[in-house]
Backbone as CSV, one residue per row, in Angstrom:
resi,resn,N_x,N_y,N_z,CA_x,CA_y,CA_z,C_x,C_y,C_z
1,MET,12.619,-16.172,-34.515,11.665,-17.074,-33.782,12.122,-17.656,-32.663
2,GLN,13.358,-18.181,-32.873,14.163,-18.750,-31.484,14.424,-17.779,-30.516
3,SER,14.728,-16.489,-30.730,14.820,-15.442,-29.735,13.680,-15.120,-29.203
4,MET,12.350,-15.308,-29.666,11.082,-15.036,-28.997,10.707,-15.967,-28.017
5,ILE,11.175,-17.246,-28.238,10.908,-18.338,-27.168,11.960,-18.336,-26.040
6,LYS,13.121,-17.698,-26.147,14.041,-17.752,-25.134,13.651,-16.533,-24.066
7,TRP,13.345,-15.467,-24.674,12.986,-14.268,-23.694,12.013,-14.661,-22.676
8,PRO,10.742,-15.149,-23.145,9.683,-15.543,-22.236,10.055,-16.637,-21.194
9,LEU,10.760,-17.609,-21.556,11.358,-18.588,-20.710,12.306,-18.002,-19.866
10,LEU,13.236,-17.246,-20.191,14.236,-16.752,-19.447,13.479,-15.758,-18.127
11,ALA,12.448,-15.052,-18.979,11.732,-14.258,-17.885,10.867,-14.928,-16.856
12,SER,10.422,-15.979,-17.231,9.666,-17.132,-16.262,10.710,-17.508,-15.161
13,VAL,11.880,-17.951,-15.809,12.826,-18.569,-14.660,13.243,-17.421,-13.558
14,ILE,13.472,-16.202,-14.127,13.975,-15.312,-13.366,12.891,-14.795,-12.294
15,VAL,11.696,-14.812,-12.700,10.446,-14.550,-11.823,10.374,-15.548,-10.880
16,GLY,10.584,-16.838,-11.148,10.190,-17.940,-10.429,11.393,-18.084,-9.231
17,ALA,12.504,-17.946,-9.775,13.804,-17.826,-8.733,13.578,-16.618,-7.923
18,THR,13.151,-15.618,-8.349,12.934,-14.261,-7.434,11.842,-14.706,-6.494
19,LEU,10.800,-15.358,-6.804,9.819,-15.605,-5.881,10.230,-16.803,-4.949
20,PHE,10.805,-17.713,-5.166,11.406,-18.561,-4.604,12.401,-18.110,-3.392
21,CYS,13.341,-17.127,-3.875,14.272,-16.617,-2.944,13.471,-15.885,-1.885
22,GLY,12.577,-15.000,-2.454,11.799,-14.173,-1.397,11.148,-14.917,-0.616
23,ALA,10.473,-15.987,-0.704,9.765,-16.809,0.212,10.750,-17.331,0.991
24,PHE,12.018,-17.791,0.702,12.932,-18.291,1.538,13.499,-17.259,2.562
25,ILE,13.845,-16.288,2.105,14.331,-15.057,2.857,13.215,-14.784,3.996
26,LYS,12.006,-14.637,3.718,11.015,-14.088,4.578,10.589,-15.241,5.377
27,ALA,10.938,-16.599,5.161,10.754,-17.671,6.117,11.851,-17.482,7.385
28,GLU,13.045,-17.108,6.784,14.092,-17.106,7.907,14.043,-15.789,8.668
29,SER,13.254,-14.747,8.374,13.313,-13.444,9.150,12.456,-13.612,10.152
30,PRO,12.589,-13.145,11.402,11.565,-13.042,12.394,10.216,-12.459,12.088
31,GLU,9.165,-12.740,12.562,7.792,-12.421,12.414,7.622,-11.327,13.375
32,GLN,6.882,-9.938,12.730,6.593,-8.979,13.627,5.356,-9.114,14.192
33,VAL,5.265,-8.847,15.552,3.636,-8.875,16.105,3.021,-7.336,15.690
34,PRO,1.983,-7.418,15.237,1.074,-6.333,14.843,0.611,-5.490,15.958
35,TYR,0.668,-4.103,15.764,-0.016,-3.466,16.803,-1.350,-3.810,16.878
36,PRO,-1.919,-3.803,18.231,-3.298,-4.294,18.685,-4.268,-3.186,18.561
37,ASP,-4.706,-2.810,17.244,-5.850,-1.700,17.328,-6.864,-2.198,18.086
38,GLY,-7.509,-1.122,18.770,-8.716,-1.120,19.365,-8.671,-2.005,20.971
39,TYR,-7.346,-2.273,21.123,-7.214,-2.978,22.558,-8.002,-2.297,23.688
40,ARG,-8.054,-1.048,23.743,-8.672,-0.506,24.966,-10.243,-0.680,25.033
41,ARG,-10.752,-1.265,24.155,-12.105,-1.722,24.208,-12.317,-3.202,24.696
42,TRP,-11.148,-3.883,24.856,-11.093,-5.138,25.340,-11.240,-5.215,26.884
43,MET,-11.235,-6.476,27.248,-11.462,-6.565,28.803,-10.175,-6.048,29.567
44,ARG,-10.375,-5.351,30.657,-9.109,-4.833,31.264,-9.037,-5.828,32.473
45,VAL,-7.950,-6.384,32.557,-7.479,-7.500,33.246,-7.235,-7.076,34.882
46,GLU,-6.295,-6.064,34.748,-5.667,-5.628,35.923,-5.043,-4.024,35.568
47,SER,-4.902,-3.385,36.686,-4.174,-2.108,36.798,-3.292,-1.903,37.815
48,GLY,-2.267,-1.111,37.661,-1.325,-1.017,38.741,-0.585,0.270,38.687
49,LEU,0.401,0.308,39.639,1.178,1.738,39.814,2.698,1.155,39.977
50,ASN,3.377,1.442,39.162,4.862,1.334,39.413,5.620,2.561,39.885
51,ARG,5.882,2.887,41.313,6.520,3.910,41.698,7.846,4.228,41.551
52,PRO,8.286,5.309,41.789,9.846,5.766,41.517,10.546,4.707,42.430
53,GLU,10.292,4.170,43.632,10.875,3.124,44.257,11.049,1.855,43.702
54,SER,10.391,1.559,42.763,10.418,0.418,41.985,11.828,0.165,41.458
55,PRO,12.356,-1.218,41.423,13.980,-1.313,40.888,13.667,-0.963,39.464
56,ASP,12.556,-1.229,38.774,12.751,-0.950,37.387,11.793,0.294,37.011
57,SER,11.715,1.086,37.868,10.960,2.363,37.468,11.529,3.134,36.401
58,LYS,12.669,2.899,35.983,13.192,3.847,34.739,12.463,3.341,33.576
59,ASN,12.087,1.857,33.360,11.568,1.243,32.118,10.126,1.227,32.355
60,THR,9.527,0.845,33.568,8.361,0.571,33.787,7.354,1.157,34.764
61,GLY,8.200,2.412,35.261,7.371,3.424,36.136,6.148,3.947,35.619
62,GLY,4.942,4.081,36.384,3.984,4.621,35.865,2.688,3.786,36.203
63,ILE,1.697,4.333,35.464,0.267,3.647,35.529,0.296,2.719,34.388
64,HIS,-0.011,1.340,34.676,-0.292,0.448,33.818,-1.675,-0.151,33.824
65,HIS,-2.171,-0.500,32.702,-3.503,-1.134,32.636,-2.946,-2.507,31.556
66,THR,-3.621,-3.573,31.875,-3.478,-4.852,31.117,-4.721,-5.185,30.541
67,TYR,-4.846,-5.550,29.397,-6.029,-5.806,28.459,-5.662,-7.128,27.857
68,ALA,-6.812,-8.015,27.711,-6.895,-9.151,27.015,-8.028,-9.154,25.892
69,ASN,-7.674,-9.941,24.835,-8.897,-9.913,23.841,-9.451,-11.291,24.389
70,ASP,-10.679,-11.406,23.677,-11.688,-12.471,23.973,-11.144,-13.970,24.271
71,LYS,-10.078,-14.075,23.359,-9.366,-15.569,23.540,-8.519,-15.751,24.729
72,ALA,-7.664,-14.637,25.014,-6.949,-14.430,26.032,-7.849,-14.368,27.622
73,MET,-8.809,-13.756,27.482,-9.676,-13.613,28.465,-10.434,-14.842,28.794
74,ALA,-10.733,-15.817,27.800,-11.472,-16.921,28.148,-10.515,-17.838,28.655
75,ALA,-9.140,-17.891,28.507,-8.196,-18.920,28.964,-8.003,-18.369,30.483
76,LEU,-7.849,-17.095,30.659,-7.657,-16.659,32.100,-8.949,-17.099,32.903
77,GLU,-10.064,-17.047,32.486,-11.154,-17.319,33.251,-11.409,-18.862,33.572
78,GLU,-11.260,-19.513,32.354,-11.516,-21.081,32.197,-10.465,-21.904,32.722
79,ASN,-9.132,-21.332,32.704,-8.267,-22.259,33.292,-7.049,-21.453,33.916
80,GLN,-7.365,-20.333,34.433,-6.332,-19.603,34.991,-5.129,-19.188,34.474
81,GLY,-5.215,-19.270,33.164,-3.978,-18.894,32.295,-3.021,-19.862,32.303
82,ARG,-3.422,-21.070,32.579,-2.237,-22.135,32.484,-1.947,-22.478,30.883
83,ARG,-2.888,-22.232,30.032,-2.768,-22.370,28.691,-3.606,-21.432,27.914
84,PHE,-3.024,-20.697,26.830,-3.744,-19.760,26.142,-3.679,-20.354,24.690
85,PRO,-5.004,-20.365,23.836,-4.987,-20.730,22.495,-4.363,-19.619,21.602
86,ASP,-3.995,-20.215,20.530,-3.417,-19.236,19.425,-4.579,-18.258,19.267
87,GLY,-3.985,-17.043,18.998,-5.018,-15.742,18.827,-5.084,-15.113,19.915
88,SER,-4.470,-15.512,21.314,-4.749,-14.946,22.292,-3.698,-13.610,22.167
89,ILE,-4.192,-12.455,22.695,-3.403,-11.178,22.776,-3.455,-10.509,24.094
90,ILE,-2.547,-10.225,24.615,-2.323,-9.497,25.913,-1.526,-8.180,25.863
91,VAL,-2.061,-7.224,26.125,-1.564,-5.663,26.031,-1.311,-5.081,27.490
92,ARG,-0.265,-4.597,27.589,-0.123,-3.694,28.539,0.218,-2.315,28.328
93,ASP,-0.671,-1.408,28.617,-0.618,0.060,28.325,0.070,0.709,29.436
94,LEU,1.422,1.287,29.266,2.086,2.051,30.248,1.887,3.758,30.150
95,LEU,1.532,4.231,31.068,1.350,5.648,31.040,2.115,6.315,32.130
96,GLU,2.339,7.631,31.811,3.055,8.584,32.817,2.061,8.913,33.880
97,VAL,2.673,9.074,35.250,1.918,9.510,36.198,1.919,11.047,36.276
98,GLN,0.556,11.460,36.230,0.155,13.008,36.351,-0.376,13.265,37.517
99,LYS,0.177,14.266,38.487,-0.191,14.817,39.627,-0.555,16.227,39.610
100,LYS,-1.728,16.686,40.180,-2.143,17.793,40.278,-3.074,18.093,41.175
101,GLU,-2.793,19.015,42.114,-3.731,19.346,43.408,-4.167,17.987,44.134
102,GLY,-3.102,17.201,44.524,-3.640,16.055,45.252,-4.140,14.707,44.547
103,VAL,-4.095,14.859,43.105,-5.053,13.934,42.271,-3.930,13.106,41.645
104,THR,-3.937,12.017,41.389,-2.969,11.234,40.519,-4.011,10.745,39.424
105,SER,-3.269,10.718,38.132,-4.136,10.363,37.034,-3.095,10.084,36.056
106,GLU,-3.728,9.515,34.836,-2.848,8.895,33.673,-2.294,10.327,32.985
107,GLY,-0.959,10.398,32.625,-0.487,11.252,31.670,-0.233,10.550,30.399
108,SER,0.744,10.961,29.693,1.216,10.611,28.190,1.660,9.030,28.313
109,ARG,1.272,8.433,27.237,1.471,7.039,27.074,3.081,7.016,26.936
110,ARG,3.728,6.051,27.818,5.039,5.702,27.684,5.322,4.688,26.628
111,HIS,4.483,3.387,26.753,4.758,2.608,25.486,3.626,1.332,25.761
112,VAL,3.335,0.662,24.832,2.404,-0.278,24.662,2.975,-1.793,24.478
113,THR,2.901,-2.586,25.357,3.747,-4.058,25.270,2.698,-4.930,24.968
114,VAL,2.894,-5.723,24.168,2.132,-6.734,23.411,2.525,-8.050,23.191
115,MET,1.815,-9.260,23.753,2.265,-10.533,23.651,1.134,-11.142,22.713
116,HIS,1.420,-11.726,21.536,0.602,-12.227,20.623,0.843,-14.008,20.596
117,LYS,-0.114,-14.568,20.851,0.060,-16.101,20.804,-0.125,-16.621,19.220
118,ASP,0.923,-17.148,18.750,0.984,-18.059,17.643,1.869,-18.933,17.648
119,SER,1.546,-20.213,18.007,2.576,-21.478,18.303,3.433,-21.699,17.009
120,LYS,2.982,-21.378,15.900,4.000,-21.793,14.730,4.977,-20.741,14.428
121,ARG,4.415,-19.316,14.403,5.116,-18.372,14.182,6.331,-18.061,15.306
122,PHE,5.904,-18.217,16.539,6.690,-17.880,17.511,7.108,-19.158,18.562
123,ALA,7.332,-20.150,17.686,7.771,-21.576,18.419,9.058,-21.241,19.270
124,ASP,9.987,-20.541,18.836,11.296,-20.304,19.740,11.066,-19.589,20.938
125,THR,9.920,-18.869,21.231,9.600,-18.168,22.386,8.312,-18.552,23.097
126,GLY,8.273,-19.777,23.216,6.875,-20.505,23.894,5.771,-20.159,23.315
127,GLY,5.639,-19.782,21.883,4.401,-19.747,21.429,3.965,-18.302,21.245
128,TRP,4.934,-17.401,21.909,4.377,-15.974,22.164,5.277,-14.994,21.306
129,GLY,4.717,-14.171,20.506,5.346,-12.980,20.030,5.264,-11.773,20.837
130,PHE,6.543,-11.018,20.931,6.531,-9.983,22.046,6.981,-8.622,21.036
131,GLU,6.389,-7.592,21.493,6.758,-6.480,21.075,6.336,-5.173,21.960
132,VAL,7.150,-4.058,21.711,6.872,-2.871,22.559,6.767,-1.822,21.608
133,PHE,5.640,-1.086,21.416,5.668,-0.038,20.562,5.722,1.415,21.502
134,ARG,6.517,2.347,21.075,6.989,3.253,21.660,5.579,4.467,21.695
135,LYS,5.381,4.983,22.916,4.526,6.094,22.907,3.202,5.843,22.387
136,ASP,2.764,6.735,21.613,1.644,6.467,20.863,1.669,6.108,19.450
137,SER,2.951,5.562,18.977,3.012,5.014,17.656,2.680,3.578,17.603
138,HIS,2.164,3.377,16.233,1.641,1.994,15.821,2.876,1.267,15.065
139,THR,3.930,2.114,14.877,5.063,1.321,14.166,6.555,1.569,14.638
140,ASP,6.623,2.448,15.613,7.940,2.686,16.238,8.109,1.273,17.381
141,ARG,9.050,0.477,16.790,9.121,-0.669,17.708,10.374,-0.615,18.467
142,ALA,10.250,-1.043,19.919,11.534,-0.935,20.691,12.286,-2.245,20.808
143,ILE,11.821,-3.424,20.464,12.506,-4.548,20.838,12.678,-5.338,19.540
144,TRP,11.862,-5.508,18.542,11.860,-6.467,17.307,13.337,-5.946,16.491
145,PRO,14.191,-6.987,16.190,13.892,-8.347,16.160,14.515,-9.107,17.494
146,ASN,14.623,-8.651,18.725,15.358,-9.093,19.831,14.327,-9.590,20.877
147,ALA,13.211,-9.892,20.419,12.425,-10.400,21.599,12.827,-11.658,22.365
148,LYS,13.548,-12.533,21.879,13.946,-13.519,22.943,14.900,-13.153,23.828
149,THR,15.652,-12.141,23.797,16.758,-11.573,24.640,15.970,-10.655,25.727
150,LYS,14.931,-9.816,25.140,14.520,-8.611,25.632,13.225,-9.037,26.325
151,CYS,12.607,-10.055,26.119,11.294,-10.455,26.558,11.267,-11.950,27.170
152,PHE,11.398,-12.836,26.136,11.098,-14.103,26.678,12.005,-14.745,27.583
153,ASP,13.201,-14.217,27.730,14.242,-14.662,28.693,13.499,-14.629,30.252
154,CYS,12.901,-13.447,30.318,12.260,-13.043,31.607,10.903,-13.854,31.894
155,HIS,10.175,-13.918,30.706,8.888,-14.615,30.791,9.115,-16.247,30.891
156,ALA,10.398,-16.805,30.509,10.660,-18.145,30.819,10.334,-18.790,32.131
157,GLY,10.458,-17.959,33.021,10.341,-18.422,34.501,8.895,-18.695,34.711
158,GLN,7.934,-18.240,33.667,6.582,-18.288,34.243,5.948,-19.481,33.036
159,LYS,6.655,-20.415,32.877,6.396,-21.613,31.769,5.114,-22.235,32.372
160,GLU,4.871,-22.308,33.806,3.643,-23.010,34.234,2.291,-22.398,33.929
161,LYS,2.569,-21.120,33.643,1.397,-20.245,33.304,1.601,-19.846,31.980
162,ASP,1.888,-20.590,31.037,2.125,-20.265,29.757,2.881,-18.987,29.336
163,TYR,3.923,-18.748,30.174,4.784,-17.724,29.784,4.233,-16.147,30.130
164,VAL,2.989,-16.295,30.965,2.365,-14.994,31.156,2.484,-14.568,32.537
165,PHE,2.814,-13.312,32.970,2.746,-12.824,34.208,1.367,-12.346,34.616
166,GLY,0.971,-12.475,35.982,-0.328,-11.922,36.250,-1.279,-12.883,36.083
167,SER,-2.425,-12.526,36.667,-3.605,-13.282,36.540,-5.030,-12.229,36.531
168,PHE,-6.188,-13.001,36.530,-7.492,-12.477,36.386,-8.126,-12.568,37.858
169,ARG,-8.400,-11.482,38.511,-9.216,-11.481,39.776,-10.563,-11.597,39.581
170,LYS,-11.242,-12.495,39.821,-12.810,-12.311,39.727,-13.304,-11.565,40.610
């Protein structure tokens, strides 16, 4: 009888400790930014072309389109992007340049860059989570878990615009 009581109690202690430690480990690990499914249906904010003579052509050369979800778009229109609410997502879709018979068009995707606003999860980086997804992959991450040094250090210079480069031209 005594051994029957000990095993359930011991099992409860082990399960409880495992759950506690698992929650503690998760709380210390950096959060990942999710892939922004359906972003090409969002509002396109701007487009551009980074040509080969651009100083960062190796990393950002090509045709880029910037998209904003509804929350980010409202902030761009209402307060010129000086403050974005949590849930705002901004995506930059970078595509290779394809030239054929004098026509320049989009080629293959180089990467998808994402900024996701969540003030609690990303407090160390101005409330923004950053990620770069390689090519057409929804899982191949280029910067996680190093978003602070690979993205935020550059964006820190845009503090007056809530760490966002660019704007919406009406």
